[in-house]
CSV table of C-alpha atoms in Angstrom, one decimal:
chain,number,residue,atom,x,y,z
A,1,MET,CA,6.7,6.1,-1.5
A,2,ALA,CA,4.8,8.8,-3.3
A,3,THR,CA,1.5,8.2,-5.1
A,4,LEU,CA,2.2,9.4,-8.6
A,5,GLY,CA,0.1,9.2,-11.7
A,6,VAL,CA,-2.3,10.8,-14.2
A,7,VAL,CA,-6.0,10.2,-13.9
A,8,VAL,CA,-8.1,11.3,-16.9
A,9,LEU,CA,-11.7,11.7,-15.7
A,10,PRO,CA,-14.3,9.6,-17.6
A,11,GLY,CA,-17.1,11.1,-19.6
A,12,VAL,CA,-15.2,14.3,-20.4
A,13,PRO,CA,-14.6,15.4,-24.0
A,14,ALA,CA,-11.0,15.1,-25.1
A,15,SER,CA,-10.8,18.8,-25.8
A,16,ALA,CA,-11.1,19.5,-22.1
A,17,ALA,CA,-9.6,16.3,-20.7
A,18,PRO,CA,-8.2,17.1,-17.2
A,19,ALA,CA,-5.2,15.5,-15.7
A,20,ASP,CA,-5.1,14.9,-11.9
A,21,LEU,CA,-1.6,14.5,-10.6
A,22,VAL,CA,-1.6,13.0,-7.0
A,23,ILE,CA,1.7,14.0,-5.4
A,24,ASP,CA,3.0,13.5,-1.9
A,25,TYR,CA,5.3,16.0,-0.3
A,26,SER,CA,7.4,16.1,2.8
A,27,CYS,CA,7.8,19.6,4.5
A,28,SER,CA,10.8,20.4,6.7
A,29,SER,CA,12.1,23.5,8.6
A,30,GLY,CA,15.5,23.3,6.8
A,31,GLY,CA,17.1,24.2,10.1
A,32,ASN,CA,15.0,27.3,10.6
A,33,THR,CA,14.2,27.4,14.3
A,34,SER,CA,11.3,29.9,13.7
A,35,SER,CA,9.7,27.7,11.0
A,36,ILE,CA,6.0,26.7,11.1
A,37,VAL,CA,7.3,23.1,10.8
A,38,ARG,CA,8.3,22.6,14.4
A,39,HIS,CA,8.3,19.0,15.5
A,40,GLY,CA,9.4,16.8,12.6
A,41,ALA,CA,8.4,16.6,8.9
A,42,VAL,CA,4.9,17.5,7.9
A,43,LYS,CA,3.4,15.2,5.2
A,44,LEU,CA,1.1,16.6,2.5
A,45,ARG,CA,-0.9,14.9,-0.3
A,46,THR,CA,-1.7,17.2,-3.2
A,47,ASN,CA,-3.8,17.1,-6.4
A,48,LEU,CA,-2.6,19.2,-9.3
A,49,THR,CA,-5.4,19.4,-11.9
A,50,PHE,CA,-5.3,21.0,-15.4
A,51,ALA,CA,-6.5,20.4,-18.9
A,52,THR,CA,-4.3,18.3,-21.2
A,53,ASP,CA,-5.7,19.0,-24.7
A,54,LEU,CA,-6.3,22.7,-25.5
A,55,ALA,CA,-6.8,25.0,-28.5
A,56,VAL,CA,-5.1,28.3,-28.9
A,57,GLY,CA,-7.1,30.9,-27.0
A,58,GLY,CA,-8.3,28.4,-24.5
A,59,PRO,CA,-7.6,28.4,-20.7
A,60,LEU,CA,-4.6,26.7,-19.1
A,61,ASN,CA,-5.7,26.8,-15.5
A,62,PHE,CA,-3.7,25.1,-12.7
A,63,THR,CA,-5.7,24.1,-9.7
A,64,TRP,CA,-3.6,22.7,-6.9
A,65,LYS,CA,-5.4,21.2,-3.8
A,66,LEU,CA,-3.4,20.7,-0.6
A,67,ALA,CA,-4.3,18.5,2.3
A,68,TYR,CA,-2.5,16.9,5.3
A,69,THR,CA,-1.8,13.2,5.1
A,70,GLY,CA,-4.4,11.6,7.5
A,71,SER,CA,-2.1,9.0,8.8
A,72,ASP,CA,0.6,11.5,9.9
A,73,PRO,CA,0.0,13.5,13.1
A,74,ASN,CA,2.4,16.3,12.4
A,75,ARG,CA,0.8,19.6,11.3
A,76,LEU,CA,1.9,23.2,10.6
A,77,GLN,CA,2.2,24.9,13.9
A,78,SER,CA,2.3,28.4,15.3
A,79,PRO,CA,5.9,29.4,15.9
A,80,GLY,CA,4.9,31.7,18.8
A,81,TYR,CA,2.3,33.9,20.4
A,82,PHE,CA,0.2,35.9,18.0
A,83,LYS,CA,-3.0,37.8,18.1
A,84,ALA,CA,-5.7,37.1,15.5
A,85,GLY,CA,-5.0,38.1,11.9
A,86,GLY,CA,-2.0,36.0,10.9
A,87,LEU,CA,-1.9,34.3,7.5
A,88,VAL,CA,-0.4,31.1,6.2
A,89,HIS,CA,0.9,31.2,2.6
A,90,ALA,CA,1.6,28.5,0.1
A,91,THR,CA,3.5,29.0,-3.1
A,92,GLY,CA,4.0,26.2,-5.6
A,93,GLN,CA,6.2,25.9,-8.6
A,94,ILE,CA,5.4,24.4,-11.9
A,95,LYS,CA,8.1,23.9,-14.5
A,96,LEU,CA,7.3,24.4,-18.2
A,97,GLU,CA,9.5,22.8,-20.8
A,98,LYS,CA,9.6,22.1,-24.6
A,99,ASP,CA,7.8,24.8,-26.7
A,100,TRP,CA,7.4,27.0,-23.6
A,101,LYS,CA,10.0,27.4,-20.9
A,102,GLY,CA,9.7,28.9,-17.4
A,103,ILE,CA,8.4,28.5,-13.9
A,104,LEU,CA,4.8,29.4,-12.8
A,105,GLU,CA,4.0,30.0,-9.2
A,106,PRO,CA,0.4,29.2,-8.1
A,107,GLN,CA,-0.4,30.7,-4.7
A,108,GLY,CA,-2.9,30.1,-1.9
A,109,VAL,CA,-3.5,31.5,1.6
A,110,SER,CA,-5.4,30.6,4.8
A,111,GLU,CA,-6.2,32.5,8.0
A,112,PRO,CA,-6.2,31.0,11.5
A,113,ALA,CA,-9.5,31.4,13.2
A,114,GLY,CA,-8.2,33.4,16.2
A,115,ALA,CA,-5.2,34.2,18.4
A,116,LEU,CA,-2.4,31.7,18.5
A,117,ARG,CA,0.0,30.2,21.0
A,118,PRO,CA,3.1,28.2,20.4
A,119,ASP,CA,2.4,24.9,18.7
A,120,ASP,CA,-1.2,25.7,17.9
A,121,GLU,CA,-2.2,23.9,14.7
A,122,LEU,CA,-2.2,26.2,11.6
A,123,PRO,CA,-4.8,25.7,8.8
A,124,LEU,CA,-3.2,24.6,5.5
A,125,PRO,CA,-4.2,26.7,2.4
A,126,GLU,CA,-6.6,24.3,0.7
A,127,LEU,CA,-6.1,25.6,-2.8
A,128,MET,CA,-3.4,27.2,-5.0
A,129,ASN,CA,-4.5,28.6,-8.3
A,130,ASP,CA,-2.9,30.3,-11.4
A,131,PRO,CA,-5.2,30.8,-14.4
A,132,GLY,CA,-4.0,31.8,-17.9
A,133,LEU,CA,-4.9,31.9,-21.5
A,134,THR,CA,-2.9,30.2,-24.3
A,135,ASN,CA,-2.1,31.9,-27.6
A,136,LYS,CA,0.5,29.7,-29.3
A,137,ALA,CA,0.2,26.2,-30.6
A,138,GLY,CA,2.8,23.7,-29.3
A,139,VAL,CA,3.6,21.0,-26.8
A,140,VAL,CA,4.3,21.9,-23.2
A,141,LYS,CA,5.8,19.5,-20.7
A,142,ILE,CA,4.4,20.3,-17.2
A,143,THR,CA,6.3,19.1,-14.1
A,144,PRO,CA,5.4,20.1,-10.5
A,145,GLN,CA,8.3,21.2,-8.3
A,146,ASP,CA,8.7,22.3,-4.6
A,147,ILE,CA,6.1,24.1,-2.5
A,148,GLU,CA,7.1,26.8,0.0
A,149,LEU,CA,5.1,27.5,3.1
A,150,ASP,CA,5.3,30.7,5.2
A,151,PHE,CA,3.5,32.6,7.9
A,152,THR,CA,2.8,36.4,8.0
A,153,PRO,CA,2.1,37.6,11.6
A,154,PRO,CA,-0.6,40.3,12.1
A,155,ASP,CA,0.3,43.9,12.5
A,156,GLY,CA,-0.1,45.7,15.8
A,157,PRO,CA,0.9,45.5,19.5
A,158,VAL,CA,0.5,42.9,22.2
A,159,THR,CA,1.2,43.5,25.8
A,160,VAL,CA,3.4,41.1,27.8
A,161,ASN,CA,2.7,41.4,31.6
A,162,ASP,CA,4.7,40.3,34.6
A,163,GLY,CA,2.8,37.3,35.7
A,164,ASP,CA,2.6,33.7,34.3
A,165,ASP,CA,-1.0,34.0,33.3
A,166,ALA,CA,-3.3,33.9,30.2
A,167,ASP,CA,-1.4,36.8,28.6
A,168,ASN,CA,2.0,35.2,29.1
A,169,PRO,CA,2.7,31.9,27.4
A,170,SER,CA,6.0,30.3,28.3
A,171,ASP,CA,8.0,31.7,25.3
A,172,MET,CA,6.9,35.3,26.1
A,173,GLN,CA,7.6,35.5,29.8
A,174,ILE,CA,9.5,38.3,31.4
A,175,VAL,CA,12.7,36.9,33.0
A,176,TYR,CA,13.8,38.6,36.2
A,177,SER,CA,17.4,38.4,37.6
A,178,GLY,CA,17.8,36.6,40.9
A,179,THR,CA,15.1,35.0,43.0
A,180,THR,CA,15.6,37.7,45.7
A,181,ASP,CA,16.2,40.7,43.5
A,182,TRP,CA,12.6,41.4,42.8
A,183,THR,CA,9.4,41.7,44.8
A,184,PRO,CA,6.0,41.2,43.1
A,185,GLN,CA,3.4,43.8,44.0
A,186,THR,CA,-0.1,42.5,43.3
A,187,SER,CA,-3.6,43.8,43.8
A,188,LEU,CA,-2.6,47.5,43.4
A,189,PRO,CA,-5.4,50.0,43.1
A,190,ALA,CA,-6.9,50.4,39.6
A,191,SER,CA,-6.5,54.2,40.0
A,192,GLU,CA,-2.8,53.8,39.5
A,193,HIS,CA,-3.3,52.4,36.0
A,194,HIS,CA,-0.9,49.5,36.1
A,195,VAL,CA,-1.3,46.7,33.6
A,196,HIS,CA,-3.3,44.0,35.5
A,197,ASN,CA,-2.8,46.1,38.6
A,198,ASP,CA,0.5,44.6,39.5
A,199,LEU,CA,4.3,45.5,39.3
A,200,HIS,CA,7.7,44.0,40.0
A,201,HIS,CA,9.9,46.2,42.3
A,202,THR,CA,13.6,46.2,43.1
A,203,THR,CA,16.1,48.3,45.0
A,204,LYS,CA,19.2,46.3,44.0
A,205,MET,CA,21.7,47.8,41.7
A,206,GLY,CA,22.3,45.7,38.6
A,207,ALA,CA,18.9,43.9,38.9
A,208,TYR,CA,17.3,43.4,35.5
A,209,ALA,CA,14.2,42.3,33.7
A,210,GLU,CA,14.5,40.8,30.2
A,211,LEU,CA,12.2,39.8,27.4
A,212,LYS,CA,13.0,37.9,24.2
A,213,PHE,CA,10.4,38.5,21.5
A,214,VAL,CA,9.8,38.3,17.8
A,215,GLY,CA,8.6,41.5,16.2
A,216,THR,CA,9.9,44.9,15.0
A,217,SER,CA,9.6,47.1,18.1
A,218,VAL,CA,9.0,47.0,21.9
A,219,LYS,CA,8.0,49.5,24.6
A,220,TYR,CA,9.1,49.4,28.3
A,221,ILE,CA,6.0,50.2,30.4
A,222,GLY,CA,6.2,51.3,34.0
A,223,PRO,CA,5.2,54.0,36.5
A,224,THR,CA,6.8,57.4,37.0
A,225,ASP,CA,7.6,58.0,40.7
A,226,LYS,CA,9.4,60.7,42.6
A,227,ASP,CA,11.6,58.0,44.3
A,228,ALA,CA,12.6,56.1,41.1
A,229,GLY,CA,16.2,55.8,40.0
A,230,PRO,CA,17.7,55.7,36.5
A,231,VAL,CA,17.3,52.6,34.3
A,232,ASN,CA,19.7,51.4,31.6
A,233,VAL,CA,18.0,49.9,28.5
A,234,TYR,CA,19.8,47.3,26.3
A,235,ILE,CA,18.6,46.0,22.9
A,236,ASP,CA,20.1,42.8,21.6
A,237,GLY,CA,23.0,43.3,24.1
A,238,ASN,CA,23.7,46.9,23.2
A,239,HIS,CA,23.2,49.8,25.7
A,240,VAL,CA,20.9,52.1,23.8
A,241,ALA,CA,19.4,54.4,26.4
A,242,THR,CA,19.2,55.5,30.1
A,243,VAL,CA,15.8,56.6,31.3
A,244,ASP,CA,14.8,58.2,34.6
A,245,PRO,CA,11.2,57.6,35.7
A,246,SER,CA,11.6,60.3,38.4
A,247,ARG,CA,11.5,63.0,35.7
A,248,ASP,CA,8.9,63.9,33.1
A,249,ALA,CA,9.2,64.4,29.3
A,250,ASP,CA,10.4,68.0,29.9
A,251,ASP,CA,13.1,66.6,32.3
A,252,ASP,CA,11.3,68.2,35.3
A,253,PRO,CA,11.1,66.2,38.6
A,254,VAL,CA,7.7,64.5,39.1
A,255,ASN,CA,5.8,64.6,42.3
A,256,ASP,CA,4.0,61.2,41.6
A,257,ASP,CA,3.7,58.1,43.6
A,258,LEU,CA,3.4,55.2,41.2
A,259,ASP,CA,1.6,56.9,38.3
A,260,GLY,CA,1.4,53.8,36.2
A,261,GLY,CA,1.0,52.8,32.6
A,262,LYS,CA,3.6,55.2,31.2
A,263,THR,CA,5.8,54.4,28.2
A,264,LEU,CA,9.3,54.8,29.6
A,265,TYR,CA,11.2,53.7,26.4
A,266,THR,CA,10.3,52.8,22.8
A,267,MET,CA,12.7,50.8,20.7
A,268,PRO,CA,13.1,52.2,17.2
A,269,ALA,CA,11.7,49.9,14.5
A,270,GLN,CA,14.0,47.0,13.5
A,271,ASP,CA,13.8,44.2,10.9
A,272,TYR,CA,11.2,41.6,11.7
A,273,GLY,CA,12.9,38.9,13.8
A,274,GLN,CA,13.9,37.8,17.2
A,275,HIS,CA,15.2,40.6,19.6
A,276,THR,CA,15.9,41.0,23.3
A,277,ILE,CA,15.2,44.0,25.5
A,278,ARG,CA,16.8,44.2,29.0
A,279,VAL,CA,16.1,47.0,31.5
A,280,GLU,CA,18.6,47.2,34.4
A,281,LYS,CA,18.8,49.3,37.6
A,282,ALA,CA,21.7,51.7,36.8
A,283,THR,CA,22.5,53.0,40.3
A,284,ALA,CA,22.3,52.1,44.0
A,285,ASP,CA,20.0,55.0,44.7
A,286,GLY,CA,16.2,55.0,44.1
A,287,ASP,CA,13.7,52.3,43.2
A,288,MET,CA,13.0,50.5,39.9
A,289,TRP,CA,9.7,49.1,38.7
A,290,VAL,CA,8.7,46.9,35.7
A,291,ASP,CA,5.1,46.7,34.7
A,292,ALA,CA,5.0,45.3,31.2
A,293,PHE,CA,6.5,45.3,27.7
A,294,GLU,CA,4.4,46.0,24.6
A,295,VAL,CA,5.7,44.1,21.6
A,296,SER,CA,4.6,45.3,18.1
A,297,THR,CA,5.1,44.2,14.5
A,298,THR,CA,4.8,46.0,11.2
A,299,THR,CA,5.4,43.7,8.3
A,300,ALA,CA,4.9,43.9,4.5
A,301,GLU,CA,1.9,42.3,2.9
A,302,THR,CA,4.0,39.5,1.5
A,303,PRO,CA,5.5,36.6,3.5
A,304,THR,CA,8.6,37.6,5.4
A,305,GLY,CA,10.4,34.3,5.0
A,306,PHE,CA,11.2,34.3,8.7
A,307,HIS,CA,8.8,31.4,9.4
A,308,LYS,CA,9.1,29.5,6.1
A,309,ALA,CA,9.2,25.8,5.5
A,310,LYS,CA,10.1,23.9,2.3
A,311,CYS,CA,8.1,21.0,0.9
A,312,THR,CA,9.8,18.6,-1.5
A,313,ILE,CA,8.3,15.7,-3.6
A,314,VAL,CA,8.5,12.2,-2.1
A,315,GLY,CA,9.9,10.1,-4.9
A,316,THR,CA,10.1,11.2,-8.5
A,317,ALA,CA,8.2,14.1,-9.8
A,318,PRO,CA,5.6,13.2,-12.5
A,319,SER,CA,5.3,15.0,-15.8
A,320,VAL,CA,2.5,15.6,-18.3
A,321,GLU,CA,2.7,16.9,-21.8
A,322,VAL,CA,-0.1,19.3,-22.8
A,323,THR,CA,-0.8,19.9,-26.5
A,324,ILE,CA,-2.0,23.3,-27.6
A,325,GLY,CA,-3.8,23.0,-30.9
A,326,GLY,CA,-4.1,25.8,-33.5
A,327,GLY,CA,-6.9,28.3,-33.4
A,328,THR,CA,-8.4,31.3,-35.2
A,329,ASP,CA,-8.4,34.9,-34.2
A,330,PRO,CA,-11.8,35.4,-32.5
A,331,THR,CA,-11.7,39.0,-33.7
A,332,ASP,CA,-11.6,38.1,-37.4
A,333,ASP,CA,-14.6,39.4,-39.3
A,334,PRO,CA,-16.1,36.6,-41.5
A,335,ASP,CA,-18.0,39.0,-43.7
A,336,PRO,CA,-16.5,38.5,-47.2
A,337,THR,CA,-18.0,41.9,-48.3
A,338,ASP,CA,-16.0,43.7,-45.7
A,339,ASP,CA,-13.7,46.2,-47.4
A,340,PRO,CA,-10.0,45.8,-46.7
A,341,ASP,CA,-8.5,47.9,-44.0
A,342,PRO,CA,-7.3,51.1,-45.8
A,343,THR,CA,-4.4,51.2,-43.3
A,344,ASP,CA,-3.1,47.9,-44.6
A,345,ASP,CA,0.4,48.3,-46.1
A,346,PRO,CA,0.5,47.1,-49.7
A,347,ASP,CA,4.3,46.9,-49.7
A,348,PRO,CA,5.2,43.4,-50.8
A,349,ASN,CA,8.3,43.6,-48.7
A,350,ASN,CA,6.3,44.0,-45.6
A,351,PRO,CA,5.3,40.4,-44.5
A,352,ASP,CA,1.6,39.7,-44.0
A,353,PRO,CA,1.0,39.6,-40.3
A,354,GLY,CA,-1.4,36.7,-40.8
A,355,ASN,CA,1.1,34.7,-42.8
A,356,PRO,CA,2.4,31.6,-41.1
A,357,ASN,CA,5.9,32.5,-42.3
A,358,ASN,CA,5.7,35.9,-40.9
A,359,PRO,CA,8.9,36.6,-38.9
A,360,ASP,CA,7.2,39.4,-36.9
A,361,PRO,CA,7.5,38.4,-33.2
A,362,GLY,CA,4.3,40.3,-32.5
A,363,ASN,CA,2.2,37.6,-34.2
A,364,ASN,CA,2.3,33.9,-33.8
A,365,GLY,CA,1.2,33.0,-37.3
A,366,ASP,CA,-2.5,32.1,-36.6
A,367,GLY,CA,-3.7,35.6,-36.4
A,368,LEU,CA,-3.5,35.8,-32.6
A,369,THR,CA,-1.5,38.4,-30.8
A,370,ASN,CA,1.2,37.1,-28.4
A,371,VAL,CA,0.0,39.3,-25.4
A,372,VAL,CA,-3.2,38.4,-23.6
A,373,VAL,CA,-4.7,40.4,-20.8
A,374,ILE,CA,-5.6,37.8,-18.2
A,375,PRO,CA,-8.0,38.5,-15.3
A,376,GLN,CA,-7.6,36.5,-12.2
A,377,ALA,CA,-10.0,34.7,-9.9
A,378,THR,CA,-12.6,36.8,-7.9
A,379,ASN,CA,-15.9,36.4,-6.1
A,380,SER,CA,-17.6,38.2,-9.0
A,381,THR,CA,-19.4,36.2,-11.6
A,382,SER,CA,-19.8,39.0,-14.2
A,383,SER,CA,-18.6,38.1,-17.7
A,384,THR,CA,-16.5,41.1,-18.4
A,385,PRO,CA,-14.3,42.8,-15.8
A,386,LYS,CA,-13.8,46.6,-15.9
A,387,SER,CA,-10.8,48.6,-14.7
A,388,THR,CA,-11.7,51.2,-12.1
A,389,GLY,CA,-8.3,52.7,-11.8
A,390,PRO,CA,-4.6,52.1,-12.6
A,391,THR,CA,-4.3,49.4,-9.9
A,392,ALA,CA,-7.8,48.0,-10.0
A,393,THR,CA,-7.9,44.5,-11.5
A,394,LYS,CA,-11.1,42.4,-11.4
A,395,TYR,CA,-10.7,38.6,-11.0
A,396,TYR,CA,-12.7,35.5,-11.6
A,397,LYS,CA,-13.1,33.0,-8.8
A,398,ALA,CA,-11.6,29.5,-9.4
A,399,PRO,CA,-12.4,27.2,-11.1
A,400,GLN,CA,-14.3,29.6,-13.4
A,401,VAL,CA,-12.4,30.0,-16.7
A,402,ALA,CA,-10.4,33.2,-17.0
A,403,LYS,CA,-11.7,35.5,-19.8
A,404,THR,CA,-10.1,38.1,-22.0
A,405,PRO,CA,-11.7,41.5,-21.5
A,406,SER,CA,-13.4,43.2,-24.5
A,407,GLY,CA,-11.0,45.7,-25.9
A,408,GLY,CA,-8.0,43.9,-24.7
A,409,VAL,CA,-4.6,44.1,-26.3
A,410,GLU,CA,-4.8,44.0,-30.1
A,411,THR,CA,-8.1,42.2,-30.3
A,412,GLY,CA,-9.5,44.6,-32.9
A,413,VAL,CA,-12.4,45.5,-30.5
A,414,ALA,CA,-12.7,49.0,-29.4
A,415,PRO,CA,-12.5,49.4,-25.6
A,416,ASP,CA,-15.5,50.6,-23.8
A,417,ALA,CA,-15.4,54.3,-23.0
A,418,GLU,CA,-15.2,53.9,-19.3
A,419,ARG,CA,-12.4,51.4,-19.4
A,420,HIS,CA,-8.7,52.2,-19.3
A,421,PRO,CA,-5.7,50.5,-20.7
A,422,TYR,CA,-4.3,49.5,-17.4
A,423,GLY,CA,-4.6,45.7,-17.8
A,424,LEU,CA,-0.9,45.1,-18.2
A,425,MET,CA,0.1,47.7,-15.6
A,426,ALA,CA,-2.3,46.5,-12.9
A,427,GLY,CA,-1.0,45.2,-9.5
A,428,GLY,CA,0.6,41.8,-9.5
A,429,MET,CA,3.3,40.2,-11.7
A,430,ALA,CA,3.0,39.1,-15.2
A,431,LEU,CA,5.1,36.3,-16.7
A,432,VAL,CA,5.3,35.5,-20.4
A,433,MET,CA,6.2,32.0,-21.2
A,434,GLY,CA,8.0,30.9,-24.4
A,435,THR,CA,9.9,32.7,-27.1
A,436,ALA,CA,9.4,36.2,-28.4
A,437,GLY,CA,7.1,34.7,-31.0
A,438,GLY,CA,4.4,33.6,-28.5
A,439,GLY,CA,3.6,31.8,-25.3
A,440,LEU,CA,1.5,32.1,-22.2
A,441,LEU,CA,1.0,35.1,-20.0
A,442,MET,CA,0.1,34.5,-16.4
A,443,ARG,CA,-0.9,37.1,-13.9
A,444,ARG,CA,-0.1,36.0,-10.5
A,445,ARG,CA,-2.5,36.7,-7.7
A,446,LYS,CA,-1.5,38.7,-4.6
A,447,ALA,CA,-3.2,37.7,-1.3
A,448,GLU,CA,-5.4,40.4,-0.2
A,449,HIS,CA,-4.4,41.0,3.3
A,450,ALA,CA,-2.7,43.6,5.4
A,451,GLY,CA,0.7,42.7,7.0
A,452,GLY,CA,1.2,40.8,10.2
A,453,ALA,CA,2.6,41.1,13.7
A,454,HIS,CA,4.1,38.7,16.1
A,455,SER,CA,3.8,39.3,19.7
């Protein structure tokens, strides 16, 4: 059964009383054979922490820690052979109800220490975080939901050679037709430039070599040779090309003897996923050689979903209600001698934007604007972030409280000269919770990483 509950830490003022929800999850592949959950359910124990008594303008920061359950041996595992640079992603869901309605998605990421083989343990992202600022009084019911895990492979190529050696784990082996169709040629001279100085050779028509891989493209590597015959190439069962290693790129006959390391065929880029390449001797004449295949992957910076797993709560999801108390506009000038703003509209038919009965959806009735520019977590500890361009957004590192930049939206403070009004247009996604009259704006973080590749 799940361990569910709310723990209010002692010795903390009520205005910042944190809740700590301890929630157990069970993660499954959902029938996805390429999932990072490979050999039975993976158990997680998580702690979702946030403040429960806040004032308007204060932070509502969700910090979600993830850990494996120590008593369970199953872990997230590599779904294949990868070079270093892959990333494990976690995206949680938090449901908001009552005065605000919506779904927030705290995110976290981890990076394996090096290259991966099938079933190598993957590091679990330790933390998911999603900070925000409140600007409307009310009661919000907070309920954690599912967590989704995924893996982004690194971009780039990996070579798969003929032999069953350190570069060829079991799920990336080249499969050759017939035990007598092919002859391994090992210890060839380095001057011929073969991968690992070896080849497989055949003279039998219809003999083939095949590789199943996960990626976006593949190359067939072999030698050019004056005695070579034509080779048919099949991708995912479809005949896509016939290449002739006895001729050069200008279709002129070569005068080579095993001039190795040549790219004889390149598969056009496909969607990331599992593919099969087969090269087959097309005629009875001539020789055929297979040296290696080079598998490559080019993926987007976001998880592909190809390796995903879904984690659901064990038992009943706990809920906590957070009260957001009223506040005052921090930009109000308390000086009673201050002259009224000459731009104020004296028209009695125009509602006072500071009036609690004001129907204007641009103000929530306590003098605070409904839109807040929210920086995210960063390694920087400076108090005020500065925009350096239309896509440059500075963040604060969790658990530091997110701050509103000076000169933010409708604060009444003039922006610094070197700053630009790109806060709401910066990279990432913004989500405004609640009615048009107010709510919570969250800026989701994007993991800073470059794509991935499976090999």
